[in-house]
Amino acid sequence: ELPAYIQSFRRTHPQIDLSLLEDTTQEAFRAVLEGAADIAVGSDFGHEGLQVFPWEHCVLAAVVPGQHLLADCDILDYAQLLPFEQIELNRENGISGVLEQTAREAGVTRRISARVSAHETICMLVARGLGVAVVPLYLQARHTHLDIRFIPLSGPWASTPVCIAVKDATALSPAAWVLLNHLGVPAPD
């Protein structure tokens, strides 16, 4: 998880000034392309014009209320969520596009009950029975106090590759390379 890497980076390199900005993958990549950021971490798509380094995978899960019809399932296909109202992030993000395309291919129009600004809010609304959602599975450990169930998704995009993107690795500052190395990207020869 990225916050743990950032925490350990700041502890081991306190002399390097690190400024963080959370945004959608598309906006983070655009910031790198426009020179407003040196490095972006996001889903591995939509990164034309950038150099990318594979980093991790984000496993996605359905999150449903604890007493939901699907709560006892061990694994779900996204199509099984389509009959239910859904909650999603309010910003354009890569996964929303994938979910919309999947629904179109199934000939179904998604019913969105809420668009919110954070995954934590999604989980709270699901716990209140306002819909179901697709979120990163790592959120499960943070929400054990809620009556919700995280169910891994099946399908080709259920484990989304995450990459690190830069505009030109050869033009990065030494400090930026220290961060990249900390994230596991090898220095150029």
Short mmCIF file of N, CA and C in Angstrom, two decimals:
data_model
loop_
_atom_site.label_atom_id
_atom_site.label_comp_id
_atom_site.label_asym_id
_atom_site.label_seq_id
_atom_site.Cartn_x
_atom_site.Cartn_y
_atom_site.Cartn_z
N GLU A 1 0.84 -1.17 0.00
CA GLU A 1 0.00 0.00 0.00
C GLU A 1 0.90 1.25 0.00
N LEU A 2 0.57 2.18 -0.87
CA LEU A 2 1.39 3.36 -1.07
C LEU A 2 1.66 4.17 0.20
N PRO A 3 0.68 4.40 1.07
CA PRO A 3 0.98 5.19 2.28
C PRO A 3 2.11 4.62 3.12
N ALA A 4 2.22 3.31 3.20
CA ALA A 4 3.31 2.70 3.97
C ALA A 4 4.67 3.00 3.32
N TYR A 5 4.72 2.97 2.00
CA TYR A 5 5.97 3.30 1.29
C TYR A 5 6.34 4.77 1.54
N ILE A 6 5.34 5.65 1.48
CA ILE A 6 5.61 7.07 1.69
C ILE A 6 6.10 7.31 3.12
N GLN A 7 5.46 6.65 4.08
CA GLN A 7 5.88 6.79 5.48
C GLN A 7 7.32 6.35 5.66
N SER A 8 7.68 5.18 5.13
CA SER A 8 9.05 4.70 5.30
C SER A 8 10.04 5.57 4.53
N PHE A 9 9.63 6.11 3.37
CA PHE A 9 10.50 7.02 2.62
C PHE A 9 10.79 8.27 3.43
N ARG A 10 9.76 8.85 4.01
CA ARG A 10 9.95 10.08 4.80
C ARG A 10 10.83 9.82 6.02
N ARG A 11 10.72 8.65 6.61
CA ARG A 11 11.55 8.33 7.78
C ARG A 11 13.02 8.14 7.38
N THR A 12 13.25 7.49 6.26
CA THR A 12 14.63 7.21 5.85
C THR A 12 15.27 8.35 5.07
N HIS A 13 14.46 9.26 4.53
CA HIS A 13 14.99 10.39 3.75
C HIS A 13 14.33 11.71 4.16
N PRO A 14 14.48 12.10 5.43
CA PRO A 14 13.80 13.33 5.89
C PRO A 14 14.31 14.59 5.20
N GLN A 15 15.47 14.52 4.60
CA GLN A 15 16.03 15.70 3.93
C GLN A 15 15.38 15.96 2.57
N ILE A 16 14.61 15.02 2.06
CA ILE A 16 13.96 15.19 0.75
C ILE A 16 12.54 15.69 0.97
N ASP A 17 12.23 16.82 0.37
CA ASP A 17 10.90 17.41 0.48
C ASP A 17 9.97 16.68 -0.47
N LEU A 18 8.93 16.09 0.08
CA LEU A 18 7.98 15.31 -0.71
C LEU A 18 6.60 15.93 -0.56
N SER A 19 6.02 16.33 -1.66
CA SER A 19 4.68 16.91 -1.65
C SER A 19 3.74 15.94 -2.35
N LEU A 20 2.63 15.58 -1.68
CA LEU A 20 1.69 14.60 -2.21
C LEU A 20 0.38 15.27 -2.60
N LEU A 21 -0.22 14.77 -3.67
CA LEU A 21 -1.52 15.24 -4.09
C LEU A 21 -2.31 14.03 -4.58
N GLU A 22 -3.45 13.79 -3.94
CA GLU A 22 -4.30 12.69 -4.38
C GLU A 22 -5.22 13.18 -5.48
N ASP A 23 -5.37 12.35 -6.52
CA ASP A 23 -6.26 12.70 -7.62
C ASP A 23 -6.60 11.43 -8.37
N THR A 24 -7.41 11.56 -9.40
CA THR A 24 -7.70 10.39 -10.23
C THR A 24 -6.43 10.02 -11.00
N THR A 25 -6.39 8.81 -11.50
CA THR A 25 -5.24 8.38 -12.30
C THR A 25 -5.04 9.31 -13.48
N GLN A 26 -6.13 9.63 -14.19
CA GLN A 26 -6.02 10.49 -15.37
C GLN A 26 -5.43 11.85 -15.02
N GLU A 27 -5.90 12.45 -13.93
CA GLU A 27 -5.41 13.77 -13.53
C GLU A 27 -3.96 13.71 -13.05
N ALA A 28 -3.62 12.65 -12.34
CA ALA A 28 -2.23 12.51 -11.88
C ALA A 28 -1.28 12.36 -13.07
N PHE A 29 -1.68 11.54 -14.05
CA PHE A 29 -0.85 11.37 -15.23
C PHE A 29 -0.76 12.67 -16.03
N ARG A 30 -1.87 13.40 -16.11
CA ARG A 30 -1.85 14.69 -16.82
C ARG A 30 -0.89 15.66 -16.13
N ALA A 31 -0.87 15.66 -14.79
CA ALA A 31 0.03 16.55 -14.05
C ALA A 31 1.49 16.24 -14.39
N VAL A 32 1.82 14.97 -14.54
CA VAL A 32 3.18 14.59 -14.92
C VAL A 32 3.47 15.06 -16.35
N LEU A 33 2.55 14.82 -17.27
CA LEU A 33 2.74 15.25 -18.66
C LEU A 33 2.94 16.75 -18.78
N GLU A 34 2.20 17.51 -17.96
CA GLU A 34 2.29 18.97 -18.02
C GLU A 34 3.41 19.55 -17.17
N GLY A 35 4.18 18.69 -16.48
CA GLY A 35 5.30 19.15 -15.69
C GLY A 35 4.94 19.66 -14.30
N ALA A 36 3.69 19.47 -13.87
CA ALA A 36 3.27 19.92 -12.55
C ALA A 36 3.65 18.91 -11.46
N ALA A 37 3.99 17.69 -11.87
CA ALA A 37 4.41 16.64 -10.94
C ALA A 37 5.54 15.84 -11.59
N ASP A 38 6.40 15.28 -10.78
CA ASP A 38 7.50 14.47 -11.30
C ASP A 38 7.10 13.01 -11.47
N ILE A 39 6.28 12.52 -10.55
CA ILE A 39 5.95 11.10 -10.48
C ILE A 39 4.47 10.95 -10.18
N ALA A 40 3.83 9.97 -10.82
CA ALA A 40 2.45 9.64 -10.50
C ALA A 40 2.35 8.13 -10.31
N VAL A 41 1.46 7.72 -9.44
CA VAL A 41 1.17 6.31 -9.24
C VAL A 41 -0.31 6.13 -9.53
N GLY A 42 -0.63 5.18 -10.40
CA GLY A 42 -2.03 4.98 -10.75
C GLY A 42 -2.24 3.70 -11.53
N SER A 43 -3.48 3.48 -11.90
CA SER A 43 -3.83 2.30 -12.68
C SER A 43 -3.09 2.31 -14.00
N ASP A 44 -2.73 1.14 -14.46
CA ASP A 44 -1.88 1.01 -15.64
C ASP A 44 -2.70 1.10 -16.94
N PHE A 45 -3.26 2.28 -17.20
CA PHE A 45 -3.91 2.56 -18.47
C PHE A 45 -3.98 4.07 -18.65
N GLY A 46 -4.11 4.49 -19.90
CA GLY A 46 -4.23 5.92 -20.17
C GLY A 46 -2.98 6.71 -19.90
N HIS A 47 -1.82 6.14 -20.19
CA HIS A 47 -0.58 6.84 -19.87
C HIS A 47 0.25 7.14 -21.11
N GLU A 48 -0.43 7.51 -22.20
CA GLU A 48 0.28 7.84 -23.43
C GLU A 48 1.21 9.03 -23.19
N GLY A 49 2.42 8.93 -23.71
CA GLY A 49 3.40 9.99 -23.56
C GLY A 49 4.22 9.92 -22.29
N LEU A 50 3.99 8.91 -21.48
CA LEU A 50 4.73 8.76 -20.23
C LEU A 50 5.53 7.47 -20.25
N GLN A 51 6.60 7.45 -19.48
CA GLN A 51 7.33 6.22 -19.22
C GLN A 51 6.71 5.59 -17.99
N VAL A 52 6.41 4.30 -18.07
CA VAL A 52 5.77 3.65 -16.93
C VAL A 52 6.60 2.47 -16.45
N PHE A 53 6.51 2.24 -15.16
CA PHE A 53 7.19 1.13 -14.50
C PHE A 53 6.13 0.33 -13.76
N PRO A 54 6.00 -0.97 -14.05
CA PRO A 54 5.05 -1.78 -13.30
C PRO A 54 5.37 -1.72 -11.82
N TRP A 55 4.35 -1.68 -10.99
CA TRP A 55 4.61 -1.58 -9.56
C TRP A 55 3.90 -2.66 -8.76
N GLU A 56 2.61 -2.59 -8.64
CA GLU A 56 1.85 -3.55 -7.85
C GLU A 56 0.55 -3.88 -8.57
N HIS A 57 -0.30 -4.61 -7.89
CA HIS A 57 -1.65 -4.88 -8.38
C HIS A 57 -2.64 -4.48 -7.31
N CYS A 58 -3.76 -3.96 -7.73
CA CYS A 58 -4.85 -3.60 -6.83
C CYS A 58 -5.97 -4.60 -7.06
N VAL A 59 -6.22 -5.44 -6.08
CA VAL A 59 -7.28 -6.44 -6.18
C VAL A 59 -8.60 -5.75 -5.84
N LEU A 60 -9.58 -5.92 -6.71
CA LEU A 60 -10.88 -5.28 -6.51
C LEU A 60 -11.88 -6.25 -5.92
N ALA A 61 -12.82 -5.70 -5.16
CA ALA A 61 -13.84 -6.52 -4.53
C ALA A 61 -15.18 -5.81 -4.59
N ALA A 62 -16.24 -6.60 -4.60
CA ALA A 62 -17.56 -6.04 -4.38
C ALA A 62 -17.68 -5.82 -2.88
N VAL A 63 -18.34 -4.74 -2.49
CA VAL A 63 -18.66 -4.54 -1.08
C VAL A 63 -20.18 -4.43 -1.01
N VAL A 64 -20.75 -5.27 -0.15
CA VAL A 64 -22.20 -5.35 -0.02
C VAL A 64 -22.56 -5.29 1.47
N PRO A 65 -23.81 -4.87 1.77
CA PRO A 65 -24.22 -4.90 3.18
C PRO A 65 -24.14 -6.33 3.72
N GLY A 66 -23.90 -6.44 5.02
CA GLY A 66 -23.73 -7.74 5.65
C GLY A 66 -24.90 -8.69 5.47
N GLN A 67 -26.12 -8.17 5.31
CA GLN A 67 -27.31 -9.01 5.16
C GLN A 67 -27.80 -9.07 3.71
N HIS A 68 -26.97 -8.67 2.77
CA HIS A 68 -27.34 -8.61 1.36
C HIS A 68 -27.48 -10.02 0.77
N LEU A 69 -28.28 -10.15 -0.28
CA LEU A 69 -28.46 -11.42 -0.98
C LEU A 69 -27.13 -12.05 -1.39
N LEU A 70 -26.16 -11.23 -1.75
CA LEU A 70 -24.87 -11.73 -2.24
C LEU A 70 -23.82 -11.89 -1.15
N ALA A 71 -24.15 -11.56 0.08
CA ALA A 71 -23.16 -11.50 1.16
C ALA A 71 -22.47 -12.83 1.44
N ASP A 72 -23.10 -13.94 1.13
CA ASP A 72 -22.49 -15.24 1.41
C ASP A 72 -21.68 -15.80 0.24
N CYS A 73 -21.58 -15.06 -0.84
CA CYS A 73 -20.80 -15.52 -1.99
C CYS A 73 -19.30 -15.45 -1.68
N ASP A 74 -18.54 -16.36 -2.24
CA ASP A 74 -17.08 -16.36 -2.06
C ASP A 74 -16.37 -15.53 -3.11
N ILE A 75 -16.98 -15.43 -4.29
CA ILE A 75 -16.42 -14.65 -5.39
C ILE A 75 -17.59 -14.21 -6.26
N LEU A 76 -17.46 -13.06 -6.88
CA LEU A 76 -18.54 -12.53 -7.72
C LEU A 76 -18.00 -12.06 -9.05
N ASP A 77 -18.84 -12.16 -10.05
CA ASP A 77 -18.59 -11.51 -11.32
C ASP A 77 -19.31 -10.16 -11.25
N TYR A 78 -18.73 -9.14 -11.82
CA TYR A 78 -19.35 -7.82 -11.73
C TYR A 78 -20.80 -7.83 -12.22
N ALA A 79 -21.10 -8.64 -13.23
CA ALA A 79 -22.46 -8.71 -13.77
C ALA A 79 -23.48 -9.05 -12.68
N GLN A 80 -23.06 -9.76 -11.65
CA GLN A 80 -23.97 -10.11 -10.56
C GLN A 80 -24.37 -8.89 -9.72
N LEU A 81 -23.61 -7.80 -9.81
CA LEU A 81 -23.94 -6.57 -9.09
C LEU A 81 -24.89 -5.66 -9.88
N LEU A 82 -25.02 -5.90 -11.16
CA LEU A 82 -25.77 -4.99 -12.02
C LEU A 82 -27.25 -4.82 -11.66
N PRO A 83 -27.92 -5.82 -11.11
CA PRO A 83 -29.33 -5.59 -10.72
C PRO A 83 -29.52 -4.65 -9.53
N PHE A 84 -28.45 -4.32 -8.84
CA PHE A 84 -28.54 -3.53 -7.61
C PHE A 84 -28.04 -2.11 -7.82
N GLU A 85 -28.60 -1.18 -7.03
CA GLU A 85 -28.10 0.20 -7.06
C GLU A 85 -26.64 0.21 -6.63
N GLN A 86 -25.86 1.08 -7.27
CA GLN A 86 -24.43 1.11 -7.00
C GLN A 86 -23.99 2.48 -6.51
N ILE A 87 -22.92 2.44 -5.74
CA ILE A 87 -22.29 3.65 -5.22
C ILE A 87 -20.88 3.69 -5.80
N GLU A 88 -20.46 4.85 -6.27
CA GLU A 88 -19.12 4.95 -6.84
C GLU A 88 -18.52 6.31 -6.54
N LEU A 89 -17.25 6.44 -6.87
CA LEU A 89 -16.56 7.73 -6.71
C LEU A 89 -17.17 8.75 -7.65
N ASN A 90 -17.19 10.01 -7.22
CA ASN A 90 -17.82 11.04 -8.04
C ASN A 90 -16.92 11.61 -9.11
N ARG A 91 -15.67 11.21 -9.10
CA ARG A 91 -14.75 11.72 -10.11
C ARG A 91 -14.58 10.68 -11.20
N GLU A 92 -14.28 11.15 -12.39
CA GLU A 92 -13.96 10.20 -13.45
C GLU A 92 -12.74 9.41 -13.01
N ASN A 93 -12.88 8.12 -13.00
CA ASN A 93 -11.74 7.29 -12.65
C ASN A 93 -11.76 6.06 -13.55
N GLY A 94 -10.64 5.42 -13.65
CA GLY A 94 -10.49 4.31 -14.58
C GLY A 94 -11.46 3.18 -14.34
N ILE A 95 -11.69 2.83 -13.10
CA ILE A 95 -12.55 1.69 -12.83
C ILE A 95 -13.99 1.98 -13.22
N SER A 96 -14.46 3.22 -13.07
CA SER A 96 -15.82 3.55 -13.48
C SER A 96 -16.02 3.30 -14.97
N GLY A 97 -15.02 3.66 -15.75
CA GLY A 97 -15.09 3.42 -17.19
C GLY A 97 -15.16 1.94 -17.51
N VAL A 98 -14.38 1.14 -16.81
CA VAL A 98 -14.39 -0.31 -17.02
C VAL A 98 -15.75 -0.89 -16.62
N LEU A 99 -16.29 -0.45 -15.50
CA LEU A 99 -17.59 -0.95 -15.05
C LEU A 99 -18.70 -0.55 -16.01
N GLU A 100 -18.65 0.68 -16.50
CA GLU A 100 -19.64 1.14 -17.47
C GLU A 100 -19.58 0.31 -18.75
N GLN A 101 -18.37 0.05 -19.23
CA GLN A 101 -18.20 -0.76 -20.44
C GLN A 101 -18.71 -2.18 -20.23
N THR A 102 -18.43 -2.75 -19.06
CA THR A 102 -18.89 -4.10 -18.74
C THR A 102 -20.42 -4.16 -18.73
N ALA A 103 -21.04 -3.15 -18.16
CA ALA A 103 -22.50 -3.09 -18.13
C ALA A 103 -23.07 -2.97 -19.55
N ARG A 104 -22.45 -2.12 -20.37
CA ARG A 104 -22.91 -1.97 -21.76
C ARG A 104 -22.82 -3.29 -22.50
N GLU A 105 -21.70 -4.00 -22.32
CA GLU A 105 -21.54 -5.30 -22.98
C GLU A 105 -22.60 -6.31 -22.54
N ALA A 106 -23.07 -6.16 -21.29
CA ALA A 106 -24.12 -7.05 -20.78
C ALA A 106 -25.51 -6.54 -21.16
N GLY A 107 -25.58 -5.37 -21.82
CA GLY A 107 -26.86 -4.81 -22.22
C GLY A 107 -27.65 -4.24 -21.06
N VAL A 108 -26.95 -3.78 -20.02
CA VAL A 108 -27.61 -3.28 -18.82
C VAL A 108 -27.15 -1.85 -18.55
N THR A 109 -28.07 -1.02 -18.09
CA THR A 109 -27.73 0.32 -17.65
C THR A 109 -27.50 0.28 -16.14
N ARG A 110 -26.35 0.73 -15.72
CA ARG A 110 -26.06 0.76 -14.28
C ARG A 110 -26.96 1.77 -13.58
N ARG A 111 -27.39 1.43 -12.38
CA ARG A 111 -28.18 2.34 -11.55
C ARG A 111 -27.26 2.85 -10.45
N ILE A 112 -26.90 4.12 -10.52
CA ILE A 112 -26.00 4.72 -9.54
C ILE A 112 -26.85 5.46 -8.50
N SER A 113 -26.76 5.02 -7.25
CA SER A 113 -27.54 5.68 -6.19
C SER A 113 -26.79 6.84 -5.56
N ALA A 114 -25.45 6.79 -5.64
CA ALA A 114 -24.66 7.88 -5.04
C ALA A 114 -23.28 7.92 -5.68
N ARG A 115 -22.78 9.13 -5.83
CA ARG A 115 -21.39 9.35 -6.23
C ARG A 115 -20.76 10.17 -5.11
N VAL A 116 -19.67 9.68 -4.56
CA VAL A 116 -19.06 10.31 -3.40
C VAL A 116 -17.57 10.52 -3.65
N SER A 117 -16.90 11.19 -2.71
CA SER A 117 -15.52 11.59 -2.94
C SER A 117 -14.47 10.63 -2.39
N ALA A 118 -14.87 9.62 -1.61
CA ALA A 118 -13.86 8.74 -1.01
C ALA A 118 -14.39 7.32 -0.85
N HIS A 119 -13.45 6.38 -0.93
CA HIS A 119 -13.81 4.98 -0.73
C HIS A 119 -14.40 4.74 0.66
N GLU A 120 -13.92 5.47 1.66
CA GLU A 120 -14.43 5.31 3.02
C GLU A 120 -15.92 5.66 3.08
N THR A 121 -16.32 6.70 2.36
CA THR A 121 -17.72 7.08 2.32
C THR A 121 -18.54 6.01 1.60
N ILE A 122 -17.98 5.45 0.55
CA ILE A 122 -18.66 4.35 -0.14
C ILE A 122 -18.97 3.24 0.85
N CYS A 123 -17.99 2.83 1.63
CA CYS A 123 -18.18 1.73 2.58
C CYS A 123 -19.24 2.07 3.62
N MET A 124 -19.26 3.30 4.09
CA MET A 124 -20.27 3.70 5.09
C MET A 124 -21.68 3.68 4.49
N LEU A 125 -21.81 4.13 3.24
CA LEU A 125 -23.13 4.12 2.59
C LEU A 125 -23.59 2.69 2.31
N VAL A 126 -22.67 1.82 1.91
CA VAL A 126 -23.02 0.41 1.71
C VAL A 126 -23.51 -0.18 3.03
N ALA A 127 -22.83 0.12 4.11
CA ALA A 127 -23.24 -0.39 5.42
C ALA A 127 -24.65 0.06 5.78
N ARG A 128 -25.06 1.22 5.29
CA ARG A 128 -26.41 1.75 5.55
C ARG A 128 -27.44 1.20 4.57
N GLY A 129 -26.99 0.33 3.65
CA GLY A 129 -27.92 -0.29 2.71
C GLY A 129 -28.29 0.55 1.52
N LEU A 130 -27.48 1.55 1.19
CA LEU A 130 -27.81 2.44 0.08
C LEU A 130 -27.33 1.93 -1.28
N GLY A 131 -26.70 0.77 -1.31
CA GLY A 131 -26.25 0.20 -2.57
C GLY A 131 -25.09 -0.73 -2.36
N VAL A 132 -24.53 -1.18 -3.47
CA VAL A 132 -23.34 -2.02 -3.49
C VAL A 132 -22.26 -1.26 -4.24
N ALA A 133 -21.02 -1.73 -4.18
CA ALA A 133 -19.94 -0.98 -4.83
C ALA A 133 -18.79 -1.91 -5.18
N VAL A 134 -17.87 -1.36 -5.95
CA VAL A 134 -16.59 -2.01 -6.25
C VAL A 134 -15.50 -1.12 -5.69
N VAL A 135 -14.66 -1.70 -4.83
CA VAL A 135 -13.59 -0.95 -4.17
C VAL A 135 -12.35 -1.83 -4.10
N PRO A 136 -11.19 -1.24 -3.79
CA PRO A 136 -10.00 -2.06 -3.57
C PRO A 136 -10.20 -2.97 -2.35
N LEU A 137 -9.77 -4.21 -2.47
CA LEU A 137 -9.94 -5.19 -1.40
C LEU A 137 -9.16 -4.80 -0.14
N TYR A 138 -8.06 -4.05 -0.28
CA TYR A 138 -7.27 -3.67 0.90
C TYR A 138 -8.07 -2.85 1.90
N LEU A 139 -9.20 -2.27 1.49
CA LEU A 139 -10.03 -1.50 2.40
C LEU A 139 -10.71 -2.37 3.46
N GLN A 140 -10.77 -3.66 3.21
CA GLN A 140 -11.46 -4.56 4.14
C GLN A 140 -10.89 -4.44 5.55
N ALA A 141 -9.57 -4.39 5.68
CA ALA A 141 -8.94 -4.33 7.00
C ALA A 141 -9.32 -3.06 7.75
N ARG A 142 -9.63 -1.98 7.04
CA ARG A 142 -9.97 -0.69 7.67
C ARG A 142 -11.43 -0.61 8.12
N HIS A 143 -12.26 -1.54 7.66
CA HIS A 143 -13.69 -1.40 7.87
C HIS A 143 -14.32 -2.60 8.56
N THR A 144 -13.56 -3.23 9.43
CA THR A 144 -14.09 -4.40 10.15
C THR A 144 -15.20 -4.02 11.11
N HIS A 145 -15.30 -2.75 11.48
CA HIS A 145 -16.34 -2.29 12.40
C HIS A 145 -17.70 -2.10 11.73
N LEU A 146 -17.74 -2.15 10.41
CA LEU A 146 -18.99 -1.97 9.67
C LEU A 146 -19.59 -3.32 9.30
N ASP A 147 -20.90 -3.37 9.21
CA ASP A 147 -21.58 -4.60 8.80
C ASP A 147 -21.64 -4.66 7.27
N ILE A 148 -20.46 -4.89 6.69
CA ILE A 148 -20.34 -5.04 5.23
C ILE A 148 -19.48 -6.24 4.93
N ARG A 149 -19.60 -6.73 3.72
CA ARG A 149 -18.83 -7.91 3.30
C ARG A 149 -18.09 -7.56 2.03
N PHE A 150 -16.79 -7.85 2.01
CA PHE A 150 -15.94 -7.67 0.83
C PHE A 150 -15.84 -9.01 0.12
N ILE A 151 -16.18 -9.04 -1.15
CA ILE A 151 -16.18 -10.29 -1.92
C ILE A 151 -15.30 -10.07 -3.15
N PRO A 152 -14.21 -10.84 -3.26
CA PRO A 152 -13.34 -10.67 -4.43
C PRO A 152 -14.12 -10.83 -5.74
N LEU A 153 -13.72 -10.05 -6.73
CA LEU A 153 -14.33 -10.12 -8.04
C LEU A 153 -13.54 -11.02 -8.97
N SER A 154 -14.22 -11.65 -9.88
CA SER A 154 -13.57 -12.42 -10.93
C SER A 154 -13.54 -11.56 -12.19
N GLY A 155 -12.82 -11.99 -13.17
CA GLY A 155 -12.77 -11.26 -14.43
C GLY A 155 -11.39 -10.72 -14.72
N PRO A 156 -11.17 -10.33 -15.97
CA PRO A 156 -9.83 -9.91 -16.39
C PRO A 156 -9.32 -8.65 -15.73
N TRP A 157 -10.18 -7.80 -15.22
CA TRP A 157 -9.75 -6.54 -14.62
C TRP A 157 -9.88 -6.55 -13.11
N ALA A 158 -10.18 -7.71 -12.52
CA ALA A 158 -10.39 -7.80 -11.08
C ALA A 158 -9.11 -7.56 -10.28
N SER A 159 -7.97 -7.71 -10.91
CA SER A 159 -6.69 -7.37 -10.30
C SER A 159 -6.04 -6.36 -11.24
N THR A 160 -6.19 -5.11 -10.89
CA THR A 160 -5.75 -4.02 -11.76
C THR A 160 -4.27 -3.72 -11.55
N PRO A 161 -3.48 -3.75 -12.63
CA PRO A 161 -2.07 -3.37 -12.48
C PRO A 161 -1.95 -1.90 -12.10
N VAL A 162 -1.01 -1.62 -11.21
CA VAL A 162 -0.70 -0.25 -10.81
C VAL A 162 0.71 0.05 -11.29
N CYS A 163 0.90 1.24 -11.83
CA CYS A 163 2.22 1.60 -12.35
C CYS A 163 2.67 2.93 -11.78
N ILE A 164 3.94 3.17 -11.93
CA ILE A 164 4.55 4.45 -11.61
C ILE A 164 4.86 5.11 -12.94
N ALA A 165 4.45 6.36 -13.10
CA ALA A 165 4.62 7.05 -14.37
C ALA A 165 5.46 8.31 -14.20
N VAL A 166 6.34 8.53 -15.16
CA VAL A 166 7.16 9.74 -15.21
C VAL A 166 7.16 10.23 -16.65
N LYS A 167 7.52 11.48 -16.84
CA LYS A 167 7.56 12.02 -18.21
C LYS A 167 8.82 11.54 -18.93
N ASP A 168 9.96 11.70 -18.26
CA ASP A 168 11.24 11.30 -18.86
C ASP A 168 12.17 10.90 -17.72
N ALA A 169 12.36 9.62 -17.56
CA ALA A 169 13.16 9.12 -16.44
C ALA A 169 14.58 9.68 -16.45
N THR A 170 15.11 9.94 -17.62
CA THR A 170 16.49 10.45 -17.69
C THR A 170 16.59 11.89 -17.22
N ALA A 171 15.47 12.60 -17.17
CA ALA A 171 15.48 14.01 -16.77
C ALA A 171 15.07 14.22 -15.31
N LEU A 172 14.79 13.14 -14.58
CA LEU A 172 14.37 13.27 -13.19
C LEU A 172 15.52 13.72 -12.29
N SER A 173 15.17 14.44 -11.25
CA SER A 173 16.16 14.89 -10.27
C SER A 173 16.68 13.69 -9.49
N PRO A 174 17.86 13.81 -8.88
CA PRO A 174 18.36 12.74 -8.02
C PRO A 174 17.37 12.39 -6.89
N ALA A 175 16.70 13.38 -6.33
CA ALA A 175 15.74 13.13 -5.25
C ALA A 175 14.56 12.29 -5.76
N ALA A 176 14.11 12.59 -6.96
CA ALA A 176 13.01 11.80 -7.53
C ALA A 176 13.45 10.36 -7.74
N TRP A 177 14.70 10.16 -8.13
CA TRP A 177 15.20 8.79 -8.31
C TRP A 177 15.33 8.06 -6.98
N VAL A 178 15.65 8.78 -5.93
CA VAL A 178 15.69 8.15 -4.61
C VAL A 178 14.31 7.60 -4.27
N LEU A 179 13.26 8.38 -4.55
CA LEU A 179 11.90 7.91 -4.30
C LEU A 179 11.56 6.72 -5.19
N LEU A 180 11.90 6.80 -6.47
CA LEU A 180 11.63 5.68 -7.37
C LEU A 180 12.34 4.42 -6.89
N ASN A 181 13.60 4.55 -6.50
CA ASN A 181 14.33 3.39 -5.97
C ASN A 181 13.66 2.83 -4.73
N HIS A 182 13.17 3.69 -3.88
CA HIS A 182 12.47 3.27 -2.67
C HIS A 182 11.21 2.48 -3.02
N LEU A 183 10.57 2.86 -4.13
CA LEU A 183 9.38 2.15 -4.59
C LEU A 183 9.71 0.89 -5.38
N GLY A 184 11.00 0.63 -5.56
CA GLY A 184 11.42 -0.59 -6.24
C GLY A 184 11.77 -0.45 -7.70
N VAL A 185 11.80 0.77 -8.22
CA VAL A 185 12.18 0.99 -9.61
C VAL A 185 13.70 1.07 -9.68
N PRO A 186 14.33 0.20 -10.47
CA PRO A 186 15.80 0.24 -10.54
C PRO A 186 16.31 1.48 -11.27
N ALA A 187 17.41 1.98 -10.81
CA ALA A 187 18.04 3.15 -11.45
C ALA A 187 18.51 2.76 -12.84
N PRO A 188 18.51 3.71 -13.77
CA PRO A 188 18.99 3.40 -15.13
C PRO A 188 20.50 3.12 -15.11
N ASP A 189 20.90 2.36 -16.08
CA ASP A 189 22.33 2.03 -16.18
C ASP A 189 23.15 3.21 -16.61
#
